[in-house]
C-alpha positions as a printed Julia matrix, in Angstrom:
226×3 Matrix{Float64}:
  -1.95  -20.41   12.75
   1.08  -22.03   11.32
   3.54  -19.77    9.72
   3.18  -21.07    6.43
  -0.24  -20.05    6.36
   1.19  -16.51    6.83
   1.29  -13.92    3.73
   1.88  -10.7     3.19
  -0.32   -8.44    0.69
   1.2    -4.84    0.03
  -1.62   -2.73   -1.41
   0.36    0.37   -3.69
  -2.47    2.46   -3.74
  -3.31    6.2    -3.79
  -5.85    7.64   -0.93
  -7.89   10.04   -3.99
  -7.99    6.86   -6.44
 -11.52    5.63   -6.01
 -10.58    2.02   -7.54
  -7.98    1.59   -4.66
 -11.07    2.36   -2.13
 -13.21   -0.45   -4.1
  -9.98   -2.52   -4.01
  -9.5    -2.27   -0.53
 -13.18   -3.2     0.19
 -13.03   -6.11   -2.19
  -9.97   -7.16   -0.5
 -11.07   -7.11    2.86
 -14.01   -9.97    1.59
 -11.21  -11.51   -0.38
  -9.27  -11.68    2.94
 -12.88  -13.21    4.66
 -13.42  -15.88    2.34
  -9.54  -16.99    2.81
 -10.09  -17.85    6.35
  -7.39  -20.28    6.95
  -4.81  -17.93    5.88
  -3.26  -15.0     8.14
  -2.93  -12.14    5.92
  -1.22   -9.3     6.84
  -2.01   -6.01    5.01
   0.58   -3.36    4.02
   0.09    0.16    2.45
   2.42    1.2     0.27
   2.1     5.08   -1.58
   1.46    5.79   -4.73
   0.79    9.32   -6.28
  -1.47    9.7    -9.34
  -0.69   13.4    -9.61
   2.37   14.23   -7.52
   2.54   17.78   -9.28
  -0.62   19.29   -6.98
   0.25   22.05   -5.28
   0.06   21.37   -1.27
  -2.5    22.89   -0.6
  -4.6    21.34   -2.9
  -6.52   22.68   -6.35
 -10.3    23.04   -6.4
 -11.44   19.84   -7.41
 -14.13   20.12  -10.34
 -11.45   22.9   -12.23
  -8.93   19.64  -11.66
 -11.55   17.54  -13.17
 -12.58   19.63  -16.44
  -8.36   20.39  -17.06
  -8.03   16.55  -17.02
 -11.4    14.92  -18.46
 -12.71   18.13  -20.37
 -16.36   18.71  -19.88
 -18.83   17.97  -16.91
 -20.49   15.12  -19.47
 -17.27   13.43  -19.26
 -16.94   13.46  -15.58
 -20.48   13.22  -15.01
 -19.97    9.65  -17.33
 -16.91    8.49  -15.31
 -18.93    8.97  -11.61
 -21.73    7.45  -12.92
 -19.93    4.32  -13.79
 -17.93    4.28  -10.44
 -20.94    5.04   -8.06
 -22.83    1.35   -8.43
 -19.53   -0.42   -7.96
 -19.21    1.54   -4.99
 -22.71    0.73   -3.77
 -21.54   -2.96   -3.88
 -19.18   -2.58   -1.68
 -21.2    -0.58    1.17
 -19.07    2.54   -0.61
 -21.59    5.74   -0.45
 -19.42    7.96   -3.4
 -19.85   11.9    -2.92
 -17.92   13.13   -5.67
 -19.86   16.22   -5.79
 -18.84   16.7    -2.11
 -15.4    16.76   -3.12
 -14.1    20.51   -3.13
 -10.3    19.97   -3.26
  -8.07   17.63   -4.91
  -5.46   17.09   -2.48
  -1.85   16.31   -2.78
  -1.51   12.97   -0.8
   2.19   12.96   -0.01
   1.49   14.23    3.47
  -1.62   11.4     3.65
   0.76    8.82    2.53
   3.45    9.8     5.63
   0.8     9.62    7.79
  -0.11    6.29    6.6
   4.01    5.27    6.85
   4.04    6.27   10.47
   0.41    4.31   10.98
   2.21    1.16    9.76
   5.2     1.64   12.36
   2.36    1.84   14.92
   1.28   -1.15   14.17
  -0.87   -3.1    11.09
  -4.25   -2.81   12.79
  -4.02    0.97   13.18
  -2.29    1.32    9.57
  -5.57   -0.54    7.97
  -8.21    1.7     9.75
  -6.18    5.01    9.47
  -6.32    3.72    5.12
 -10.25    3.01    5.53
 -10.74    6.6     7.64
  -8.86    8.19    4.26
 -10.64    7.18    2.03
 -14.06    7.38    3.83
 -13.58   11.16    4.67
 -12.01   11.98    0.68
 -15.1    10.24   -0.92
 -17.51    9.97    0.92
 -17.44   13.09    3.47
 -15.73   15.3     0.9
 -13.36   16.25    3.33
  -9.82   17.47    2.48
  -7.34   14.49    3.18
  -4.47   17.56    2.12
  -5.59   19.95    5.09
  -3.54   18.88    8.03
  -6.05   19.41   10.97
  -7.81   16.36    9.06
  -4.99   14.07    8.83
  -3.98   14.76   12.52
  -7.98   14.0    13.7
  -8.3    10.75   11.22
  -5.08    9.8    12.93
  -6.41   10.32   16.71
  -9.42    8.58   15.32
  -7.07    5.46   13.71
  -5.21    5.35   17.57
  -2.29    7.2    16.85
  -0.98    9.77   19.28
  -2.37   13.27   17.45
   0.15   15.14   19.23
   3.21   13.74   17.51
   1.93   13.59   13.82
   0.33   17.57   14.65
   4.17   18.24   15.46
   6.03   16.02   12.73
   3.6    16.94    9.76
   4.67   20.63    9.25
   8.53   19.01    9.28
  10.17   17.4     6.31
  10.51   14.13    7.94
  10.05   11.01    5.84
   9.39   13.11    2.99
  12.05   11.65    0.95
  11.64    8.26    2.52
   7.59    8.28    0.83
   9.2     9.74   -2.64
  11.7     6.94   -2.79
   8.85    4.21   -2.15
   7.12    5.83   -4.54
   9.87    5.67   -7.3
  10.85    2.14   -6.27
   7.31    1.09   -7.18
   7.42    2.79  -10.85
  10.78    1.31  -11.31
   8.86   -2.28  -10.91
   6.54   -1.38  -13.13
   3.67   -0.44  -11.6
   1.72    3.06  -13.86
  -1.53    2.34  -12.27
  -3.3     1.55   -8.66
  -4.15   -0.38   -6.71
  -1.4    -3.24   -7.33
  -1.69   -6.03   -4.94
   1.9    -7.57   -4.36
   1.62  -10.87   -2.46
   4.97  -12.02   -0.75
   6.87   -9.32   -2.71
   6.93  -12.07   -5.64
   3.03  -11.96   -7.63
   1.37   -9.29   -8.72
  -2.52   -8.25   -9.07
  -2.97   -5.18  -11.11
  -6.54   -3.19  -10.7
  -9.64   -3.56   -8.22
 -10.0    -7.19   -9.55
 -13.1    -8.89   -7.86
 -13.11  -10.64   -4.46
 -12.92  -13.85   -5.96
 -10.36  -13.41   -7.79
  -8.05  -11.97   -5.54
  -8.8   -14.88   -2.36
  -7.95  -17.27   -5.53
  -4.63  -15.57   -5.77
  -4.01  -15.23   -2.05
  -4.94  -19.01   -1.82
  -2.44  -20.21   -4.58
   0.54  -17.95   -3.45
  -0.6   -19.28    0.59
  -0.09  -22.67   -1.09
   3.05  -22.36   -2.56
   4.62  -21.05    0.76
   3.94  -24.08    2.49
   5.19  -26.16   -0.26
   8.33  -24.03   -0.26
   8.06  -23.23   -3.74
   8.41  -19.76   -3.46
  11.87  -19.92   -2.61
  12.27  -21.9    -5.62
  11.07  -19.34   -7.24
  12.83  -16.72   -6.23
């Protein structure tokens, strides 16, 4: 494909933010209908409670602290779940025991990108497949070092770099960088690091926007822009 028809889409999500899982599904049909474009995916972090403790709190005293009653979680699953069913998404919230703290998730998923964009994307899907719908705790190590084996990554390095500090500061920063453009909620989808798509808009919409910005690269008029 030419290189115009190139773009780059970097997804600030959160792994425990179930409208980032129904954004990622939407964009991957987004991504399908755009066929004459190469897209290339990026996952950026994004923390919507970086003040867990690491290992994790028990997830429905999480929920009632935040939400207030089990009528008023019960309410929010129940209008997540069919959204999820339209996207082949099978939500378990009541499977859910802990919420995690994702910084160690998100490191993972900055060393999956270094590997390489194919194994970043299915380490992302893994993530949020075994937090939603196996109820598995994307905090606990031993998982992130098995959904990493399972994404293609070499276990035996993340086993030995995840008890470390390393890129600890490097994830915080991203994270702050990404608050300091403005972005309070997830996902965000930032297309050539110049338009922005806030929330788990439809497929359509988002193929629309990947189209137009496509577009304007070959026409050079994001340079203009910028």
């Amino acid at each position: 494909m030419s290189e115009l028809n190139a773009i780059t889409v970097d997804v600030v999500s959160d792994v425990v933010c179930p409208w980032c899982f129904i954004g990622q599904k939407r964009l991957d049909r987004a991504i399908a209908a755009v066929g004459d474009v190469d897209v290339h995916v990026r996952w950026r972090p994004f923390q919507l409670d970086p003040t867990i403790p690491p290992e994790g709190k028990d997830r429905r005293e999480y929920m009632l602290a935040k939400f207030g009653s089990d009528e008023r979680i019960r309410e929010i699953h129940d209008r997540i779940e069919p959204l999820g069913e339209a996207e082949d998404i099978s939500f378990a919230f009541d499977a859910i025991k802990v919420a995690p703290n994702t910084l160690d998730a998100h490191r993972l998923i900055r060393w999956a990108g270094a590997a390489g964009e194919a194994i970043q994307n299915r380490l992302v899907r893994r993530l949020f497949q075994l937090n939603f719908e196996e109820g598995a705790d994307i905090g606990d190590h031993a998982v992130l070092v098995e959904a990493a084996r399972e994404a293609g990554m070499d276990a035996s390095v993340v086993a030995s770099l995840l008890p470390t500090e390393a890129d600890v500061e490097a994830v915080r920063t991203e994270i702050a960088t990404a608050s300091r453009m403005g972005i309070s909620g997830v996902p965000c989808f930032l297309l050539e690091d110049k338009y922005a798509v806030m929330g788990a808009q439809d497929a359509d919409t988002l193929a629309d926007a990947i189209r137009q910005v496509a577009t304007a690269k070959a026409r050079g008029e994001l340079d203009k822009a910028g």
